[in-house]
Coordinates of C-alpha atoms and ligand atoms in Angstrom, one line a residue:
M1 CA 12.3 4.4 36.2
E2 CA 9.7 3.6 33.9
K3 CA 6.5 1.9 35.6
L4 CA 3.2 0.2 34.1
V5 CA 0.1 2.2 36.2
I6 CA -3.0 -0.6 35.9
K7 CA -6.3 0.1 37.1
G8 CA -8.8 -2.6 37.8
P9 CA -10.2 -4.8 37.7
T10 CA -11.4 -5.2 33.8
P11 CA -12.4 -8.2 32.1
L12 CA -10.8 -9.0 28.6
K13 CA -12.4 -8.7 25.7
G14 CA -11.8 -8.4 22.2
E15 CA -9.5 -10.1 19.9
I16 CA -5.7 -10.3 19.8
R17 CA -2.9 -11.4 17.1
I18 CA -0.4 -13.6 18.4
N19 CA 3.5 -12.4 17.6
G20 CA 6.2 -14.6 16.3
A21 CA 8.3 -16.7 19.2
K22 CA 11.1 -15.0 20.9
N23 CA 12.7 -18.5 21.7
A24 CA 12.4 -19.3 18.4
A25 CA 13.4 -15.7 16.8
V26 CA 16.7 -15.8 19.3
A27 CA 18.3 -19.0 18.0
I28 CA 17.2 -18.5 13.7
L29 CA 19.1 -14.8 14.1
P30 CA 22.6 -16.4 15.6
A31 CA 21.6 -19.8 13.2
T32 CA 21.8 -17.4 10.0
L33 CA 25.6 -17.3 10.8
L34 CA 25.3 -21.0 9.2
I35 CA 24.6 -19.4 6.2
D36 CA 27.1 -17.7 3.5
G37 CA 24.5 -16.1 1.8
I38 CA 21.5 -13.7 2.4
C39 CA 17.8 -14.8 3.6
T40 CA 15.2 -13.0 4.8
I41 CA 13.0 -13.7 8.5
D42 CA 9.7 -12.4 8.6
N43 CA 6.9 -12.2 11.8
L44 CA 10.2 -11.8 14.1
P45 CA 8.8 -10.2 17.6
H46 CA 10.0 -6.6 18.0
I47 CA 11.3 -7.3 21.4
S48 CA 14.7 -6.3 23.0
D49 CA 16.2 -9.9 22.7
V50 CA 15.7 -9.8 18.9
L51 CA 17.3 -5.9 18.8
L52 CA 20.3 -6.9 20.5
S53 CA 20.6 -10.5 18.9
C54 CA 20.9 -8.5 15.6
E55 CA 23.6 -5.9 17.0
I56 CA 25.5 -9.2 17.9
L57 CA 25.1 -10.2 14.6
E58 CA 26.3 -6.9 12.9
K59 CA 29.5 -6.9 15.3
F60 CA 29.9 -10.6 13.7
G61 CA 30.0 -9.0 10.0
A62 CA 26.5 -9.3 9.1
K63 CA 24.5 -6.6 7.4
I64 CA 20.8 -6.3 8.5
K65 CA 18.4 -4.3 6.5
W66 CA 15.1 -3.9 8.5
N67 CA 11.9 -4.7 5.9
T68 CA 9.5 -3.5 8.2
K69 CA 9.4 -3.8 11.9
N70 CA 8.9 -7.5 11.9
C71 CA 11.3 -8.3 9.2
I72 CA 14.5 -8.1 8.1
T73 CA 17.2 -9.6 5.2
I74 CA 20.3 -10.7 6.2
D75 CA 23.3 -11.1 4.5
T76 CA 26.0 -13.0 6.6
R77 CA 28.7 -13.9 3.8
N78 CA 31.6 -11.5 5.2
V79 CA 31.4 -13.0 8.8
H80 CA 34.9 -11.6 10.1
T81 CA 35.6 -12.4 13.7
T82 CA 35.7 -14.8 16.1
K83 CA 35.4 -13.4 19.0
A84 CA 31.4 -12.3 20.5
P85 CA 31.2 -8.6 22.0
L86 CA 31.3 -9.9 25.9
D87 CA 29.0 -6.6 26.9
L88 CA 26.5 -7.7 24.5
T89 CA 26.5 -11.3 24.8
S90 CA 25.9 -11.6 28.6
K91 CA 23.1 -9.1 28.6
F92 CA 20.7 -12.6 28.1
R93 CA 20.5 -16.4 27.8
A94 CA 20.6 -17.2 23.9
S95 CA 23.9 -15.5 23.2
Y96 CA 25.3 -19.1 23.7
Y97 CA 23.7 -19.9 20.4
I98 CA 26.4 -18.1 19.2
I99 CA 28.9 -21.2 19.9
G100 CA 26.9 -23.7 17.9
S101 CA 26.8 -21.2 14.9
M102 CA 30.1 -19.9 15.1
L103 CA 31.9 -23.4 15.4
S104 CA 29.7 -24.9 12.3
R105 CA 30.7 -21.6 10.5
K106 CA 34.6 -20.7 11.7
K107 CA 35.4 -23.7 14.1
E108 CA 36.4 -21.5 16.5
I109 CA 34.5 -19.1 19.1
E110 CA 35.1 -16.8 22.2
V111 CA 31.8 -15.7 23.7
G112 CA 30.8 -14.3 27.4
M113 CA 29.0 -16.6 29.4
P114 CA 25.4 -16.2 28.8
G115 CA 23.5 -13.7 31.1
G116 CA 19.5 -14.5 31.3
C117 CA 16.6 -14.1 34.0
Q118 CA 17.5 -15.0 37.6
L119 CA 15.7 -18.6 37.6
G120 CA 18.1 -20.2 39.6
A121 CA 21.9 -22.1 38.5
R122 CA 21.7 -22.0 34.3
P123 CA 24.3 -24.6 33.5
V124 CA 25.8 -25.1 30.1
D125 CA 27.3 -28.7 30.7
Q126 CA 25.1 -30.4 28.2
H127 CA 25.9 -27.7 25.7
I128 CA 29.3 -28.6 26.5
K129 CA 29.0 -32.2 26.4
G130 CA 27.6 -31.7 23.0
F131 CA 30.3 -29.9 21.6
E132 CA 33.1 -32.1 22.8
M133 CA 31.4 -34.9 21.4
L134 CA 31.2 -33.2 18.1
G135 CA 35.1 -32.9 17.9
A136 CA 35.4 -29.0 19.6
D137 CA 37.3 -28.2 22.7
V138 CA 35.7 -26.0 25.0
T139 CA 37.2 -24.1 27.9
L140 CA 36.0 -22.0 30.5
G141 CA 37.5 -19.0 32.3
N142 CA 37.2 -15.5 33.0
G143 CA 33.6 -15.3 32.3
T144 CA 34.1 -16.7 29.0
I145 CA 33.3 -19.6 26.8
Y146 CA 36.1 -20.7 24.1
A147 CA 35.5 -23.3 21.8
K148 CA 37.4 -24.8 18.5
A149 CA 37.2 -27.4 16.3
D150 CA 39.7 -28.9 13.5
K151 CA 36.7 -30.8 12.1
L152 CA 33.0 -31.0 13.8
V153 CA 32.1 -35.2 12.9
G154 CA 28.9 -36.2 13.4
N155 CA 27.8 -38.3 16.6
S156 CA 25.5 -40.1 18.7
I157 CA 24.6 -37.8 21.6
Y158 CA 22.1 -38.7 24.6
M159 CA 21.3 -35.9 26.9
D160 CA 21.3 -36.3 30.6
I161 CA 18.6 -33.9 30.9
V162 CA 15.6 -32.7 28.4
S163 CA 17.3 -29.0 27.3
V164 CA 15.8 -26.6 25.4
G165 CA 18.9 -24.7 24.9
A166 CA 21.2 -27.5 24.2
T167 CA 19.3 -29.3 21.9
I168 CA 19.1 -26.4 19.6
N169 CA 23.0 -25.7 20.4
I170 CA 24.2 -29.4 18.9
M171 CA 21.7 -29.1 16.4
L172 CA 22.9 -25.7 14.9
A173 CA 27.1 -27.3 15.6
A174 CA 26.0 -30.5 13.9
T175 CA 24.1 -29.3 10.7
L176 CA 27.4 -28.5 9.0
A177 CA 29.6 -31.5 10.5
E178 CA 30.8 -34.7 8.7
G179 CA 28.6 -37.2 9.0
T180 CA 25.2 -38.1 10.9
T181 CA 24.3 -36.9 14.2
T182 CA 21.7 -38.1 16.5
I183 CA 20.6 -36.5 19.5
D184 CA 18.1 -38.4 22.3
N185 CA 15.8 -37.5 24.9
A186 CA 15.8 -34.1 22.9
A187 CA 13.5 -31.1 23.5
K188 CA 10.8 -31.2 21.6
E189 CA 9.0 -27.3 22.1
P190 CA 7.6 -25.4 19.1
H191 CA 10.6 -23.5 18.8
V192 CA 13.1 -26.3 19.0
V193 CA 11.1 -27.6 15.8
D194 CA 10.9 -24.0 14.4
V195 CA 14.8 -23.4 14.6
A196 CA 15.1 -27.4 12.4
N197 CA 12.3 -26.1 9.9
F198 CA 14.3 -22.8 9.4
L199 CA 17.8 -24.8 9.0
N200 CA 16.0 -27.3 6.4
T201 CA 15.0 -24.1 4.4
M202 CA 17.8 -22.8 4.0
G203 CA 19.3 -26.6 3.0
A204 CA 19.9 -28.5 6.2
D205 CA 18.8 -32.2 6.6
I206 CA 17.4 -32.1 9.9
R207 CA 14.7 -34.8 10.7
G208 CA 12.6 -35.7 13.8
A209 CA 12.4 -32.3 15.7
G210 CA 9.3 -32.3 17.7
T211 CA 10.3 -36.2 19.0
D212 CA 12.6 -37.5 21.3
V213 CA 15.4 -38.5 18.5
I214 CA 16.8 -35.8 16.2
K215 CA 18.6 -36.8 13.6
I216 CA 20.9 -34.4 11.7
N217 CA 23.0 -35.3 8.2
G218 CA 25.6 -33.2 7.7
V219 CA 25.5 -30.9 4.7
K220 CA 28.3 -28.7 2.8
K221 CA 27.0 -25.2 3.0
L222 CA 23.9 -23.6 3.8
N223 CA 22.9 -21.1 1.0
G224 CA 20.0 -19.1 2.3
N225 CA 18.4 -17.3 -0.7
A226 CA 14.8 -18.3 1.0
T227 CA 12.6 -16.4 3.4
Y228 CA 11.6 -18.0 6.5
S229 CA 8.5 -16.9 9.0
V230 CA 8.7 -17.6 12.6
V231 CA 6.5 -19.8 14.7
P232 CA 3.9 -17.9 16.2
D233 CA 4.6 -17.6 20.1
Q234 CA 3.0 -20.4 22.3
I235 CA 4.0 -18.6 25.6
E236 CA 2.5 -15.4 23.9
A237 CA -0.6 -17.1 23.0
G238 CA -1.0 -18.8 26.8
T239 CA -0.1 -15.4 28.4
F240 CA -3.1 -13.9 27.1
M241 CA -5.1 -17.3 27.4
L242 CA -4.3 -17.0 31.1
A243 CA -5.0 -13.2 31.1
A244 CA -8.8 -14.0 29.8
V245 CA -9.6 -16.5 32.6
A246 CA -7.8 -14.4 35.6
T247 CA -10.1 -11.5 34.6
K248 CA -13.3 -13.3 33.4
G249 CA -12.9 -12.0 30.1
N250 CA -13.7 -13.3 26.5
L251 CA -10.8 -13.0 23.9
I252 CA -10.1 -14.4 20.2
L253 CA -6.3 -15.1 19.6
K254 CA -5.2 -14.5 16.0
N255 CA -2.5 -16.4 14.4
C256 CA -1.8 -19.1 17.2
I257 CA -0.9 -22.8 16.6
T258 CA -3.7 -24.4 18.8
K259 CA -1.9 -27.7 18.6
H260 CA 0.9 -25.9 20.8
L261 CA -1.3 -24.8 23.2
E262 CA -3.1 -28.2 23.9
S263 CA -1.7 -28.3 28.1
I264 CA -3.0 -24.9 28.6
T265 CA -6.1 -25.5 27.4
A266 CA -6.2 -28.6 28.9
K267 CA -5.9 -26.6 32.2
I268 CA -8.1 -23.8 31.7
I269 CA -11.0 -26.3 30.8
E270 CA -10.0 -28.0 34.5
V271 CA -10.6 -25.1 36.0
G272 CA -14.0 -24.1 34.2
G273 CA -12.8 -21.8 31.6
V274 CA -14.0 -22.6 27.5
V275 CA -11.6 -22.7 25.1
E276 CA -12.9 -22.9 21.5
D277 CA -10.1 -24.3 18.8
Y278 CA -10.6 -22.9 15.2
G279 CA -7.3 -24.2 14.4
D280 CA -4.9 -21.2 13.7
S281 CA -6.8 -18.9 16.2
L282 CA -9.3 -19.7 19.4
R283 CA -11.5 -18.3 21.5
V284 CA -11.2 -18.4 25.5
Y285 CA -13.0 -17.1 27.8
C286 CA -14.4 -17.9 31.9
E287 CA -17.4 -16.0 33.0
R288 CA -17.1 -17.6 36.2
R289 CA -14.9 -17.9 39.1
P290 CA -11.8 -20.6 38.5
S291 CA -11.8 -23.6 40.6
K292 CA -8.6 -24.8 41.6
A293 CA -6.3 -27.2 39.9
N294 CA -2.5 -28.4 40.4
I295 CA 0.5 -27.5 38.0
K296 CA 3.2 -29.5 37.6
T297 CA 5.8 -27.9 34.7
L298 CA 7.4 -29.9 33.0
P299 CA 9.2 -30.2 29.1
H300 CA 6.8 -30.0 25.9
P301 CA 4.2 -31.2 25.6
G302 CA 3.8 -31.0 29.5
F303 CA 2.8 -27.6 31.0
P304 CA 5.3 -24.7 30.1
T305 CA 7.5 -23.5 33.0
D306 CA 7.4 -20.4 31.1
L307 CA 3.6 -19.6 32.0
Q308 CA 3.9 -21.1 35.3
P309 CA 3.8 -17.3 36.9
Q310 CA 0.9 -16.7 34.8
M311 CA -1.3 -19.7 36.0
G312 CA -0.5 -18.8 39.4
V313 CA -2.5 -15.7 39.0
V314 CA -5.3 -17.5 38.0
L315 CA -5.1 -20.0 40.7
S316 CA -4.8 -17.1 43.5
L317 CA -8.2 -16.0 42.4
A318 CA -9.4 -19.6 42.1
E319 CA -11.8 -21.3 44.8
G320 CA -9.9 -23.5 47.1
T321 CA -6.7 -24.7 47.1
S322 CA -3.7 -25.4 44.3
I323 CA -0.4 -26.6 44.1
I324 CA 2.1 -25.8 41.5
N325 CA 5.4 -28.1 41.1
E326 CA 8.2 -26.2 39.7
S327 CA 10.2 -28.6 38.1
I328 CA 12.5 -26.8 35.5
W329 CA 13.8 -23.9 37.7
E330 CA 15.2 -23.7 40.9
S331 CA 13.7 -20.3 41.8
R332 CA 10.8 -19.3 39.6
F333 CA 8.2 -18.1 42.7
Q334 CA 9.8 -15.0 43.4
Y335 CA 6.7 -13.5 41.7
T336 CA 4.5 -15.1 44.6
Q337 CA 6.2 -12.4 47.3
E338 CA 4.3 -9.7 44.7
L339 CA 1.5 -11.3 44.3
N340 CA 0.6 -11.5 48.1
K341 CA 1.3 -7.9 48.2
M342 CA -1.8 -7.8 46.4
G343 CA -3.9 -10.1 48.7
A344 CA -2.8 -13.4 47.4
K345 CA -2.3 -15.9 50.0
I346 CA 0.8 -18.2 48.4
T347 CA 3.4 -20.1 50.2
A348 CA 6.5 -20.9 48.1
Q349 CA 8.8 -23.5 49.2
G350 CA 11.5 -24.6 47.2
K351 CA 9.9 -26.3 43.9
T352 CA 6.4 -25.9 45.2
A353 CA 3.8 -23.4 45.9
I354 CA 0.7 -23.7 48.1
I355 CA -1.6 -21.4 46.6
E356 CA -4.9 -20.4 48.9
G357 CA -7.7 -19.0 46.3
V358 CA -9.0 -15.6 47.4
E359 CA -12.0 -13.8 45.9
E360 CA -10.3 -10.7 44.7
L361 CA -6.9 -8.9 44.5
S362 CA -6.0 -5.3 45.2
G363 CA -3.7 -2.9 43.5
S364 CA -0.2 -2.3 44.6
P365 CA 3.1 -1.5 43.6
V366 CA 5.0 -4.8 42.3
Y367 CA 7.8 -5.5 41.0
S368 CA 9.2 -7.7 37.9
T369 CA 11.3 -10.7 38.6
D370 CA 12.0 -11.7 35.8
L371 CA 10.2 -11.7 32.1
R372 CA 7.2 -14.0 33.1
A373 CA 6.6 -12.6 36.3
G374 CA 6.4 -9.3 34.9
A375 CA 3.6 -10.4 32.3
A376 CA 2.0 -12.4 35.4
L377 CA 1.9 -8.9 37.5
I378 CA 0.1 -7.1 34.4
I379 CA -2.6 -10.0 34.5
A380 CA -2.7 -9.4 38.1
G381 CA -3.0 -5.7 38.1
T382 CA -5.9 -6.1 35.4
A383 CA -7.8 -8.0 37.5
A384 CA -7.3 -6.4 40.9
H385 CA -9.6 -3.9 42.3
G386 CA -7.5 -0.7 42.6
V387 CA -4.0 1.0 40.9
T388 CA -1.3 -1.6 40.3
E389 CA 2.5 -0.2 39.4
V390 CA 4.5 -2.6 37.8
Y391 CA 8.5 -2.0 38.0
N392 CA 11.4 -3.0 36.8
L393 CA 9.9 -3.2 32.8
Q394 CA 12.8 -4.2 31.6
Y395 CA 12.5 -7.9 31.8
I396 CA 8.9 -7.4 30.0
D397 CA 10.1 -5.7 27.2
R398 CA 12.6 -8.3 26.7
G399 CA 9.7 -11.0 25.4
Y400 CA 6.5 -9.0 25.0
E401 CA 6.0 -6.4 22.2
D402 CA 4.2 -3.2 23.0
I403 CA 3.3 -4.7 25.8
E404 CA 1.0 -1.9 26.9
E405 CA -0.7 -1.0 23.7
R406 CA -1.6 -4.7 23.1
F407 CA -3.1 -5.2 26.5
R408 CA -4.8 -1.8 25.8
S409 CA -6.4 -2.8 22.6
I410 CA -8.1 -5.5 24.7
G411 CA -9.7 -3.3 27.3
A412 CA -7.0 -2.8 29.8
N413 CA -6.7 0.4 31.8
I414 CA -2.9 0.6 31.8
E415 CA -0.1 3.4 30.4
R416 CA 3.5 3.6 30.8
I417 CA 4.8 6.2 32.8
N418 CA 8.2 7.4 33.2
E419 CA 9.0 8.7 36.8
D420 CA 11.9 10.8 35.7
N421 CA 9.8 13.1 33.6
Ligands
LIG501 C1 14.7 -22.0 27.1 O1 16.0 -21.6 28.3 C2 14.2 -21.0 27.4 N1 14.9 -19.9 26.8 C3 13.4 -20.6 28.9 O2 12.3 -19.3 28.7 C4 12.3 -21.9 29.2 O3 12.2 -21.4 30.4 C5 13.4 -22.8 29.0 O4 13.7 -23.1 27.7 C6 12.5 -24.2 29.6 O5 11.9 -24.2 28.2 C7 15.2 -19.3 25.6 O6 14.8 -20.5 24.8 C8 15.9 -18.5 25.3 P1 16.8 -25.6 29.3 P2 17.1 -22.5 28.4 O7 18.1 -25.5 28.9 O8 17.2 -23.1 27.1 C9 18.9 -27.8 32.9 C10 11.6 -17.3 28.8 O9 11.0 -17.2 29.7 N2 20.3 -27.7 32.0 O10 15.3 -26.3 28.6 O11 18.0 -22.1 29.3 C11 18.5 -26.1 33.4 O12 18.8 -25.8 34.2 C12 12.6 -18.1 28.7 O13 11.1 -17.1 27.4 C13 21.5 -28.1 32.5 O14 21.4 -28.6 33.9 O15 16.7 -24.1 29.5 C14 17.0 -26.4 33.8 O16 16.7 -26.9 35.2 C15 12.9 -18.3 30.9 N3 22.1 -28.0 31.6 C16 16.4 -27.2 32.7 O17 17.6 -28.2 32.1 C17 22.6 -27.5 30.5 O18 23.5 -27.4 29.8 C18 15.8 -26.7 31.2 O19 16.4 -25.9 30.8 C19 21.0 -26.8 30.1 C20 20.3 -27.0 30.6

């Protein structure tokens, strides 16, 4: 079994380049199934969710050439099946994008119910509502979703709940539909905008992404023949910003879009940190113990749920008592039990956590329970006094490329050990 062994405390200092966004990449890759042609995608994070997405696309008949570790050229002219490999698609959440893409491409698809981090119930009712309103028949049974349509016709769809996945999936199903589709109460995350930008680069006609209302004018064909670079990862950038604050470090983040980080920057300033905004890069530091703050996670542009665990580490070390209200997921506080093993004083009940700040954390063996919890535990281990061992690295490797090398490059005393060797 692999683990990360971290010795702290170490203030993180230096410069780090932010990679392409996981949650954009895992949607853009299946979106290539809408293209009857060849395209190149650059700035892909080299993470297991991207590798898994590529493996699924190849099962559908796509030809993929890796130009570099972070750049592929993909030929989707020969898509020969409408049945996704159940063993692969059940491994992660984003496999549901295969449905929207293949409804557009082949008007038929069968895919396993998506997997993904255990954050509570992860329904897909809004995805299905959108597909049905575009004219598809969708049936669920024995762990699979089967969708079929004679044709897809544009419609006006009002989302009952703001959903990143459903917004993107409906966009994928509407891009080649007849007529115009509007999505009201749409998700506005940077990765939603990036998928719309990718599709428009390949010949789609999508307007309003990033606002509450997205309008998609169906087109006949996407011809590809272009290169697209994935947007910098808002969540990875926020992870390193909060790592700088938690460890009283001083980091420069390169290749980030500071406009996407406004809610995180505001909270860092509120707790006593400093953020110097240079547009496509920033400096973040905190020279003193953070002050307490209250957090409510919300859809963009609110504070992202995917940075809630990382913020929980900062608040565990803050002066005073903080409250976190997790409004998106039912169970995203599992990491707090692990932080309490390190000396934190967190009481989590339902969607609320009360955090009584402590002077310092102490090293301990801890277990990652999901992707972002894993990142939070690495931050905690870097800030803590003593040795921390982080287990369940498979979660972390899904979303962060070369995580230990990148933390080591900014001063962390961290290494990956395989206990079986
Ligand atoms: C995406 O998940 C992200 N994953 C998640 O990031 C992120 O936490 C989430 O958006 C919120 O920002 C990917 O993009 C691959 P939602 P998604 O649909 O699309 C409810 C990470 O760490 N809902 O926006 O599954 C749902 O239960 C991961 O990178 C319905 O009720 O999230 C939740 O309460 C973890 N019905 C809320 O909406 C639906 O049909 C938001 O979910 C769909 C969602």
